[in-house]
Structures are given as C-alpha cells and as structure tokens.
Amino acid sequence: MVQDIAGVLVSQEQIAQRVRELGEALSRDLQARCDADAQAGREARIIIIPVLTGSMVFVADLIRHLPFKLKLEVVSASSYPGTATSSKGVTIHGNLPQSLSGAHVVLVDDIFDSGQTLALLSDLLGKKNPASLRTVVLLAKPGKAKVDFRPDYVGFEIPDRFVVGYGLDYDGYYRNYPAVGVLKESAVE
Ligand code: 5GP
Ligand code: MG
C-alpha cells in the first residue's frame, strides 16, 4: 500500500489537529442549538449522518470530539465506481434515514468535489423536516463545484488531484492509509 503512494498532501498530524478544531467548532454550533431547545422546553436530538463509505474514518474521529448525546445514521452514495477517478454522477444506495423531524442533523462527507453528492443529499434530508442541517467535509477542491451549495465546515482545501487515504479509496483500496495522498501512476489503471 505505502509503496503505491506518490506523495502526501495532508499528514496524519495535520488531520488530527484539524479534526479536533472542526469538532470544537461544530460543538459550539450544536451547543447553541441544544440551549435554544432547552429554553423552549424541548430535548435536543442530534443525528450525525456520514456518507458511506468514504467518510467512515473521518466520522469515527470527528464524533469523539462531540461531547453530546447523539445518534449515528448512515447514507450510502457513490460517484466513482470501481477504477474511475472522475465523477460519474451520484447514485444513492439503500434507504435514507427516517425520523429526522425536529432533529439537529449533521451530514458528514469525505470530500467536496463537484458538490453534487452533498447538494443532493442535503436537499433530500432537508425535506425530512430537521430542526437544523449542517454539512461537514474533511476536504474540498476549490473551483470545482457545479452546484450553488457549499458545505458549512471544510477541513482542508486541496489541489484538484485524485486523492486516497483516511477513508478515501481508489477501486476500494487505500481507505486505511492514515494520511491523504496521491497515487503513483503505476498504481492507477
Ligand atoms: P462530488 O459529488 O462532490 O463530485 O463528489 C463527492 C464524492 O466523490 C466524495 O464523497 C468522494 O467519495 C468522491 N471523490 C471526489 N473526489 C475524490 C478524490 O479525489 N478521491 C477519492 N477517492 N474520492 C473522491
Ligand atoms: Mg463519497
């Protein structure tokens, strides 16, 4: 695996530091919403929704910086089937989470590229009447968005390269590489 990586764009240490900062910022946001619910005599419900499979590693780290009573649900989407390294349009697999009504929902994805995945999912989840809907991505490629939608929280802006690691795959592999890097040409079909 490591021998297939041409270079690291974001190191393990940079990721750990930034995920902590994102967790702290998101926690302030959620705390304000919990306080408002308490004022109104409601118990706040927080639901974190990672977009599978790419955000598994990110969400696992992120939720441990969120000191709230919360639930985890999942959505599954893909836009890079198999060995594709450019988006082939978004496909959603399986059912969307139910009973989001009145909940504070945080949608978590690995990377914001064309933006179609997050724009579509936030539109669909927004129709389920959440009290609030925030979106968090670890990575974003500036200037690539094909939609008006922008995520609320972005970990790192990266150059327009196809990256792997920290949950991101090429043909299903490299998700367990602990940093974010680019592949050698010899590793790409
Ligand atoms: P978008 O819908 O914003 O174009 O693409 C978002 C999805 O495409 C992400 O959830 C991610 O799964 C995939 N994606 C976009 N860019 C990359 C990349 O550089 N590397 C990998 N492995 N996946 C990517
Ligand atoms: Mg994805």
PDB file of C-alpha atoms and ligand atoms in Angstrom:
ATOM      1  CA  MET A   1       0.000   0.000   0.000  1.00  0.00           C
ATOM      2  CA  VAL A   2       2.529   2.649   1.122  1.00  0.00           C
ATOM      3  CA  GLN A   3       4.677   1.850  -1.922  1.00  0.00           C
ATOM      4  CA  ASP A   4       1.791   2.979  -4.180  1.00  0.00           C
ATOM      5  CA  ILE A   5       1.646   6.486  -2.663  1.00  0.00           C
ATOM      6  CA  ALA A   6       3.498   9.139  -4.690  1.00  0.00           C
ATOM      7  CA  GLY A   7       3.169  11.883  -2.073  1.00  0.00           C
ATOM      8  CA  VAL A   8       1.294  13.064   0.996  1.00  0.00           C
ATOM      9  CA  LEU A   9      -0.959  16.140   0.668  1.00  0.00           C
ATOM     10  CA  VAL A  10      -2.255  16.184   4.248  1.00  0.00           C
ATOM     11  CA  SER A  11      -0.347  14.421   7.022  1.00  0.00           C
ATOM     12  CA  GLN A  12      -1.775  12.329   9.840  1.00  0.00           C
ATOM     13  CA  GLU A  13      -0.804  15.051  12.343  1.00  0.00           C
ATOM     14  CA  GLN A  14      -2.448  17.813  10.287  1.00  0.00           C
ATOM     15  CA  ILE A  15      -5.628  15.735  10.019  1.00  0.00           C
ATOM     16  CA  ALA A  16      -5.750  15.010  13.771  1.00  0.00           C
ATOM     17  CA  GLN A  17      -5.302  18.697  14.624  1.00  0.00           C
ATOM     18  CA  ARG A  18      -7.893  19.898  12.123  1.00  0.00           C
ATOM     19  CA  VAL A  19     -10.485  17.248  13.033  1.00  0.00           C
ATOM     20  CA  ARG A  20     -10.201  18.421  16.631  1.00  0.00           C
ATOM     21  CA  GLU A  21     -10.793  22.037  15.518  1.00  0.00           C
ATOM     22  CA  LEU A  22     -13.767  21.028  13.372  1.00  0.00           C
ATOM     23  CA  GLY A  23     -15.193  19.088  16.323  1.00  0.00           C
ATOM     24  CA  GLU A  24     -14.827  22.110  18.579  1.00  0.00           C
ATOM     25  CA  ALA A  25     -16.462  24.484  16.076  1.00  0.00           C
ATOM     26  CA  LEU A  26     -19.302  22.056  15.419  1.00  0.00           C
ATOM     27  CA  SER A  27     -19.742  21.540  19.166  1.00  0.00           C
ATOM     28  CA  ARG A  28     -20.213  25.289  19.734  1.00  0.00           C
ATOM     29  CA  ASP A  29     -22.800  25.294  16.959  1.00  0.00           C
ATOM     30  CA  LEU A  30     -24.655  22.265  18.371  1.00  0.00           C
ATOM     31  CA  GLN A  31     -24.458  23.560  21.937  1.00  0.00           C
ATOM     32  CA  ALA A  32     -26.238  26.760  20.887  1.00  0.00           C
ATOM     33  CA  ARG A  33     -28.966  24.667  19.276  1.00  0.00           C
ATOM     34  CA  CYS A  34     -29.312  22.459  22.375  1.00  0.00           C
ATOM     35  CA  ASP A  35     -29.545  25.579  24.555  1.00  0.00           C
ATOM     36  CA  ALA A  36     -32.283  27.013  22.335  1.00  0.00           C
ATOM     37  CA  ASP A  37     -34.203  23.735  22.531  1.00  0.00           C
ATOM     38  CA  ALA A  38     -33.828  23.674  26.326  1.00  0.00           C
ATOM     39  CA  GLN A  39     -35.150  27.255  26.518  1.00  0.00           C
ATOM     40  CA  ALA A  40     -38.183  26.119  24.550  1.00  0.00           C
ATOM     41  CA  GLY A  41     -38.642  23.108  26.837  1.00  0.00           C
ATOM     42  CA  ARG A  42     -37.607  20.540  24.197  1.00  0.00           C
ATOM     43  CA  GLU A  43     -34.974  17.869  24.451  1.00  0.00           C
ATOM     44  CA  ALA A  44     -32.480  18.324  21.623  1.00  0.00           C
ATOM     45  CA  ARG A  45     -31.933  15.374  19.269  1.00  0.00           C
ATOM     46  CA  ILE A  46     -28.636  15.245  17.390  1.00  0.00           C
ATOM     47  CA  ILE A  47     -28.151  12.859  14.476  1.00  0.00           C
ATOM     48  CA  ILE A  48     -24.807  12.547  12.701  1.00  0.00           C
ATOM     49  CA  ILE A  49     -25.038  11.100   9.192  1.00  0.00           C
ATOM     50  CA  PRO A  50     -21.825  10.033   7.455  1.00  0.00           C
ATOM     51  CA  VAL A  51     -21.923   9.412   3.721  1.00  0.00           C
ATOM     52  CA  LEU A  52     -20.592   5.886   3.277  1.00  0.00           C
ATOM     53  CA  THR A  53     -18.105   4.603   2.535  1.00  0.00           C
ATOM     54  CA  GLY A  54     -15.576   7.417   2.232  1.00  0.00           C
ATOM     55  CA  SER A  55     -16.342   9.278   5.455  1.00  0.00           C
ATOM     56  CA  MET A  56     -16.127   6.250   7.802  1.00  0.00           C
ATOM     57  CA  VAL A  57     -12.683   7.111   9.110  1.00  0.00           C
ATOM     58  CA  PHE A  58     -13.358  10.849   9.360  1.00  0.00           C
ATOM     59  CA  VAL A  59     -16.670  10.468  11.181  1.00  0.00           C
ATOM     60  CA  ALA A  60     -15.172   7.977  13.627  1.00  0.00           C
ATOM     61  CA  ASP A  61     -12.613  10.588  14.673  1.00  0.00           C
ATOM     62  CA  LEU A  62     -14.982  13.563  14.461  1.00  0.00           C
ATOM     63  CA  ILE A  63     -17.730  12.197  16.736  1.00  0.00           C
ATOM     64  CA  ARG A  64     -15.207  11.654  19.516  1.00  0.00           C
ATOM     65  CA  HIS A  65     -14.786  15.433  19.618  1.00  0.00           C
ATOM     66  CA  LEU A  66     -18.566  15.949  20.002  1.00  0.00           C
ATOM     67  CA  PRO A  67     -19.426  15.607  23.708  1.00  0.00           C
ATOM     68  CA  PHE A  68     -23.197  15.275  23.196  1.00  0.00           C
ATOM     69  CA  LYS A  69     -25.829  12.602  23.468  1.00  0.00           C
ATOM     70  CA  LEU A  70     -26.162  11.801  19.770  1.00  0.00           C
ATOM     71  CA  LYS A  71     -27.155   9.125  17.298  1.00  0.00           C
ATOM     72  CA  LEU A  72     -25.389   7.914  14.187  1.00  0.00           C
ATOM     73  CA  GLU A  73     -27.274   7.037  10.995  1.00  0.00           C
ATOM     74  CA  VAL A  74     -25.770   6.385   7.580  1.00  0.00           C
ATOM     75  CA  VAL A  75     -26.416   7.147   3.938  1.00  0.00           C
ATOM     76  CA  SER A  76     -24.642   5.395   1.119  1.00  0.00           C
ATOM     77  CA  ALA A  77     -23.712   7.176  -2.098  1.00  0.00           C
ATOM     78  CA  SER A  78     -21.162   6.659  -4.822  1.00  0.00           C
ATOM     79  CA  SER A  79     -19.924   8.697  -7.722  1.00  0.00           C
ATOM     80  CA  TYR A  80     -16.636   6.994  -8.587  1.00  0.00           C
ATOM     81  CA  PRO A  81     -17.491   3.375  -9.385  1.00  0.00           C
ATOM     82  CA  GLY A  82     -14.543   0.973  -9.484  1.00  0.00           C
ATOM     83  CA  THR A  83     -11.413   2.385 -11.067  1.00  0.00           C
ATOM     84  CA  ALA A  84     -12.977   5.697 -12.155  1.00  0.00           C
ATOM     85  CA  THR A  85     -11.079   8.801 -10.990  1.00  0.00           C
ATOM     86  CA  SER A  86     -13.553  11.361 -12.302  1.00  0.00           C
ATOM     87  CA  SER A  87     -17.146  11.652 -11.116  1.00  0.00           C
ATOM     88  CA  LYS A  88     -19.751   9.557 -12.939  1.00  0.00           C
ATOM     89  CA  GLY A  89     -22.792  11.214 -11.344  1.00  0.00           C
ATOM     90  CA  VAL A  90     -24.253  10.454  -7.945  1.00  0.00           C
ATOM     91  CA  THR A  91     -26.004   7.200  -7.036  1.00  0.00           C
ATOM     92  CA  ILE A  92     -27.701   6.774  -3.653  1.00  0.00           C
ATOM     93  CA  HIS A  93     -27.897   3.215  -2.359  1.00  0.00           C
ATOM     94  CA  GLY A  94     -30.470   1.907   0.103  1.00  0.00           C
ATOM     95  CA  ASN A  95     -32.831   3.963   2.239  1.00  0.00           C
ATOM     96  CA  LEU A  96     -32.351   7.429   3.667  1.00  0.00           C
ATOM     97  CA  PRO A  97     -32.529   7.784   7.468  1.00  0.00           C
ATOM     98  CA  GLN A  98     -36.102   8.209   8.745  1.00  0.00           C
ATOM     99  CA  SER A  99     -37.476  10.324  11.625  1.00  0.00           C
ATOM    100  CA  LEU A 100     -35.179  13.322  11.265  1.00  0.00           C
ATOM    101  CA  SER A 101     -38.081  15.640  12.060  1.00  0.00           C
ATOM    102  CA  GLY A 102     -37.091  18.174  14.734  1.00  0.00           C
ATOM    103  CA  ALA A 103     -33.544  16.791  14.950  1.00  0.00           C
ATOM    104  CA  HIS A 104     -30.256  18.628  14.509  1.00  0.00           C
ATOM    105  CA  VAL A 105     -28.695  16.769  11.617  1.00  0.00           C
ATOM    106  CA  VAL A 106     -25.022  16.864  10.657  1.00  0.00           C
ATOM    107  CA  LEU A 107     -24.185  15.400   7.262  1.00  0.00           C
ATOM    108  CA  VAL A 108     -20.535  14.328   7.019  1.00  0.00           C
ATOM    109  CA  ASP A 109     -18.642  13.570   3.818  1.00  0.00           C
ATOM    110  CA  ASP A 110     -15.009  12.928   2.977  1.00  0.00           C
ATOM    111  CA  ILE A 111     -14.583  15.372   0.112  1.00  0.00           C
ATOM    112  CA  PHE A 112     -16.459  18.117  -1.715  1.00  0.00           C
ATOM    113  CA  ASP A 113     -15.587  17.983  -5.402  1.00  0.00           C
ATOM    114  CA  SER A 114     -18.366  18.813  -7.894  1.00  0.00           C
ATOM    115  CA  GLY A 115     -20.642  19.158  -4.872  1.00  0.00           C
ATOM    116  CA  GLN A 116     -23.366  17.030  -6.410  1.00  0.00           C
ATOM    117  CA  THR A 117     -23.333  14.389  -3.671  1.00  0.00           C
ATOM    118  CA  LEU A 118     -23.727  16.825  -0.809  1.00  0.00           C
ATOM    119  CA  ALA A 119     -26.158  19.095  -2.654  1.00  0.00           C
ATOM    120  CA  LEU A 120     -28.418  16.148  -3.482  1.00  0.00           C
ATOM    121  CA  LEU A 121     -28.245  14.579  -0.019  1.00  0.00           C
ATOM    122  CA  SER A 122     -28.818  17.829   1.858  1.00  0.00           C
ATOM    123  CA  ASP A 123     -31.783  18.534  -0.386  1.00  0.00           C
ATOM    124  CA  LEU A 124     -33.285  15.088   0.293  1.00  0.00           C
ATOM    125  CA  LEU A 125     -32.579  15.163   4.038  1.00  0.00           C
ATOM    126  CA  GLY A 126     -33.824  18.759   4.284  1.00  0.00           C
ATOM    127  CA  LYS A 127     -37.243  17.527   3.132  1.00  0.00           C
ATOM    128  CA  LYS A 128     -37.479  15.394   6.278  1.00  0.00           C
ATOM    129  CA  ASN A 129     -38.008  18.489   8.436  1.00  0.00           C
ATOM    130  CA  PRO A 130     -34.855  18.529  10.552  1.00  0.00           C
ATOM    131  CA  ALA A 131     -34.638  21.422  13.033  1.00  0.00           C
ATOM    132  CA  SER A 132     -31.239  22.198  11.506  1.00  0.00           C
ATOM    133  CA  LEU A 133     -28.953  20.671   8.894  1.00  0.00           C
ATOM    134  CA  ARG A 134     -25.201  21.279   8.870  1.00  0.00           C
ATOM    135  CA  THR A 135     -22.678  19.806   6.459  1.00  0.00           C
ATOM    136  CA  VAL A 136     -19.050  18.959   7.196  1.00  0.00           C
ATOM    137  CA  VAL A 137     -16.364  17.747   4.813  1.00  0.00           C
ATOM    138  CA  LEU A 138     -12.746  16.914   5.504  1.00  0.00           C
ATOM    139  CA  LEU A 139     -11.529  18.043   2.079  1.00  0.00           C
ATOM    140  CA  ALA A 140     -12.668  20.381  -0.696  1.00  0.00           C
ATOM    141  CA  LYS A 141     -11.295  21.057  -4.156  1.00  0.00           C
ATOM    142  CA  PRO A 142     -11.830  24.795  -4.728  1.00  0.00           C
ATOM    143  CA  GLY A 143     -13.259  25.935  -8.030  1.00  0.00           C
ATOM    144  CA  LYS A 144     -14.692  22.545  -8.969  1.00  0.00           C
ATOM    145  CA  ALA A 145     -18.259  22.990  -7.668  1.00  0.00           C
ATOM    146  CA  LYS A 146     -21.019  22.509 -10.237  1.00  0.00           C
ATOM    147  CA  VAL A 147     -23.720  23.499  -7.717  1.00  0.00           C
ATOM    148  CA  ASP A 148     -24.544  26.625  -5.671  1.00  0.00           C
ATOM    149  CA  PHE A 149     -24.462  24.634  -2.444  1.00  0.00           C
ATOM    150  CA  ARG A 150     -21.352  24.939  -0.170  1.00  0.00           C
ATOM    151  CA  PRO A 151     -20.535  22.891   2.957  1.00  0.00           C
ATOM    152  CA  ASP A 152     -20.725  24.677   6.319  1.00  0.00           C
ATOM    153  CA  TYR A 153     -17.395  23.271   7.544  1.00  0.00           C
ATOM    154  CA  VAL A 154     -14.343  22.371   5.462  1.00  0.00           C
ATOM    155  CA  GLY A 155     -11.217  20.774   6.908  1.00  0.00           C
ATOM    156  CA  PHE A 156      -8.714  21.411   4.132  1.00  0.00           C
ATOM    157  CA  GLU A 157      -8.777  22.858   0.644  1.00  0.00           C
ATOM    158  CA  ILE A 158      -6.630  20.728  -1.625  1.00  0.00           C
ATOM    159  CA  PRO A 159      -5.470  20.973  -5.247  1.00  0.00           C
ATOM    160  CA  ASP A 160      -7.518  19.262  -7.928  1.00  0.00           C
ATOM    161  CA  ARG A 161      -5.844  15.860  -7.667  1.00  0.00           C
ATOM    162  CA  PHE A 162      -7.408  12.437  -7.126  1.00  0.00           C
ATOM    163  CA  VAL A 163      -6.555  11.622  -3.512  1.00  0.00           C
ATOM    164  CA  VAL A 164      -6.744   8.478  -1.378  1.00  0.00           C
ATOM    165  CA  GLY A 165      -6.382   7.608   2.295  1.00  0.00           C
ATOM    166  CA  TYR A 166      -8.152   8.460   5.565  1.00  0.00           C
ATOM    167  CA  GLY A 167     -11.278   6.773   4.188  1.00  0.00           C
ATOM    168  CA  LEU A 168     -10.903   7.755   0.530  1.00  0.00           C
ATOM    169  CA  ASP A 169     -10.397   4.905  -1.912  1.00  0.00           C
ATOM    170  CA  TYR A 170      -9.205   4.004  -5.344  1.00  0.00           C
ATOM    171  CA  ASP A 171     -11.130   0.935  -6.561  1.00  0.00           C
ATOM    172  CA  GLY A 172     -11.991   0.191  -2.921  1.00  0.00           C
ATOM    173  CA  TYR A 173      -8.375   0.224  -1.710  1.00  0.00           C
ATOM    174  CA  TYR A 174      -6.223   2.624   0.350  1.00  0.00           C
ATOM    175  CA  ARG A 175      -9.028   3.662   2.746  1.00  0.00           C
ATOM    176  CA  ASN A 176      -6.834   2.565   5.642  1.00  0.00           C
ATOM    177  CA  TYR A 177      -3.858   4.699   4.592  1.00  0.00           C
ATOM    178  CA  PRO A 178      -3.682   7.126   7.555  1.00  0.00           C
ATOM    179  CA  ALA A 179      -2.852  10.318   5.621  1.00  0.00           C
ATOM    180  CA  VAL A 180      -4.286  11.903   2.460  1.00  0.00           C
ATOM    181  CA  GLY A 181      -2.072  11.302  -0.534  1.00  0.00           C
ATOM    182  CA  VAL A 182      -1.875  10.862  -4.281  1.00  0.00           C
ATOM    183  CA  LEU A 183      -1.164   7.577  -6.020  1.00  0.00           C
ATOM    184  CA  LYS A 184       1.765   6.746  -8.250  1.00  0.00           C
ATOM    185  CA  GLU A 185       0.804   6.394 -11.892  1.00  0.00           C
ATOM    186  CA  SER A 186       1.864   2.760 -11.737  1.00  0.00           C
ATOM    187  CA  ALA A 187      -0.907   2.112  -9.167  1.00  0.00           C
ATOM    188  CA  VAL A 188      -3.674   3.598 -11.359  1.00  0.00           C
ATOM    189  CA  GLU A 189      -5.222   1.615 -14.214  1.00  0.00           C
TER     190      GLU A 189
HETATM  191  P1  5GP B   1     -18.895  15.273  -5.640  1.00  0.00           P
HETATM  192  O1  5GP B   1     -20.292  14.779  -5.668  1.00  0.00           O
HETATM  193  O2  5GP B   1     -18.658  16.454  -4.742  1.00  0.00           O
HETATM  194  O3  5GP B   1     -18.332  15.484  -7.023  1.00  0.00           O
HETATM  195  O4  5GP B   1     -18.004  14.093  -5.143  1.00  0.00           O
HETATM  196  C1  5GP B   1     -18.024  13.720  -3.861  1.00  0.00           C
HETATM  197  C2  5GP B   1     -17.678  12.265  -3.758  1.00  0.00           C
HETATM  198  O5  5GP B   1     -16.792  11.825  -4.790  1.00  0.00           O
HETATM  199  C3  5GP B   1     -16.969  12.077  -2.460  1.00  0.00           C
HETATM  200  O6  5GP B   1     -17.891  11.655  -1.489  1.00  0.00           O
HETATM  201  C4  5GP B   1     -15.947  11.036  -2.780  1.00  0.00           C
HETATM  202  O7  5GP B   1     -16.467   9.785  -2.453  1.00  0.00           O
HETATM  203  C5  5GP B   1     -15.716  11.111  -4.259  1.00  0.00           C
HETATM  204  N1  5GP B   1     -14.473  11.849  -4.577  1.00  0.00           N
HETATM  205  C6  5GP B   1     -14.341  13.107  -5.041  1.00  0.00           C
HETATM  206  N2  5GP B   1     -13.053  13.451  -5.209  1.00  0.00           N
HETATM  207  C7  5GP B   1     -12.336  12.366  -4.832  1.00  0.00           C
HETATM  208  C8  5GP B   1     -10.915  12.093  -4.755  1.00  0.00           C
HETATM  209  O8  5GP B   1     -10.028  12.905  -5.069  1.00  0.00           O
HETATM  210  N3  5GP B   1     -10.584  10.853  -4.309  1.00  0.00           N
HETATM  211  C9  5GP B   1     -11.495   9.906  -3.955  1.00  0.00           C
HETATM  212  N4  5GP B   1     -11.042   8.747  -3.537  1.00  0.00           N
HETATM  213  N5  5GP B   1     -12.823  10.134  -3.998  1.00  0.00           N
HETATM  214  C10 5GP B   1     -13.234  11.353  -4.433  1.00  0.00           C
HETATM  215 MG    MG B   2     -18.190   9.622  -1.018  1.00  0.00          MG
END
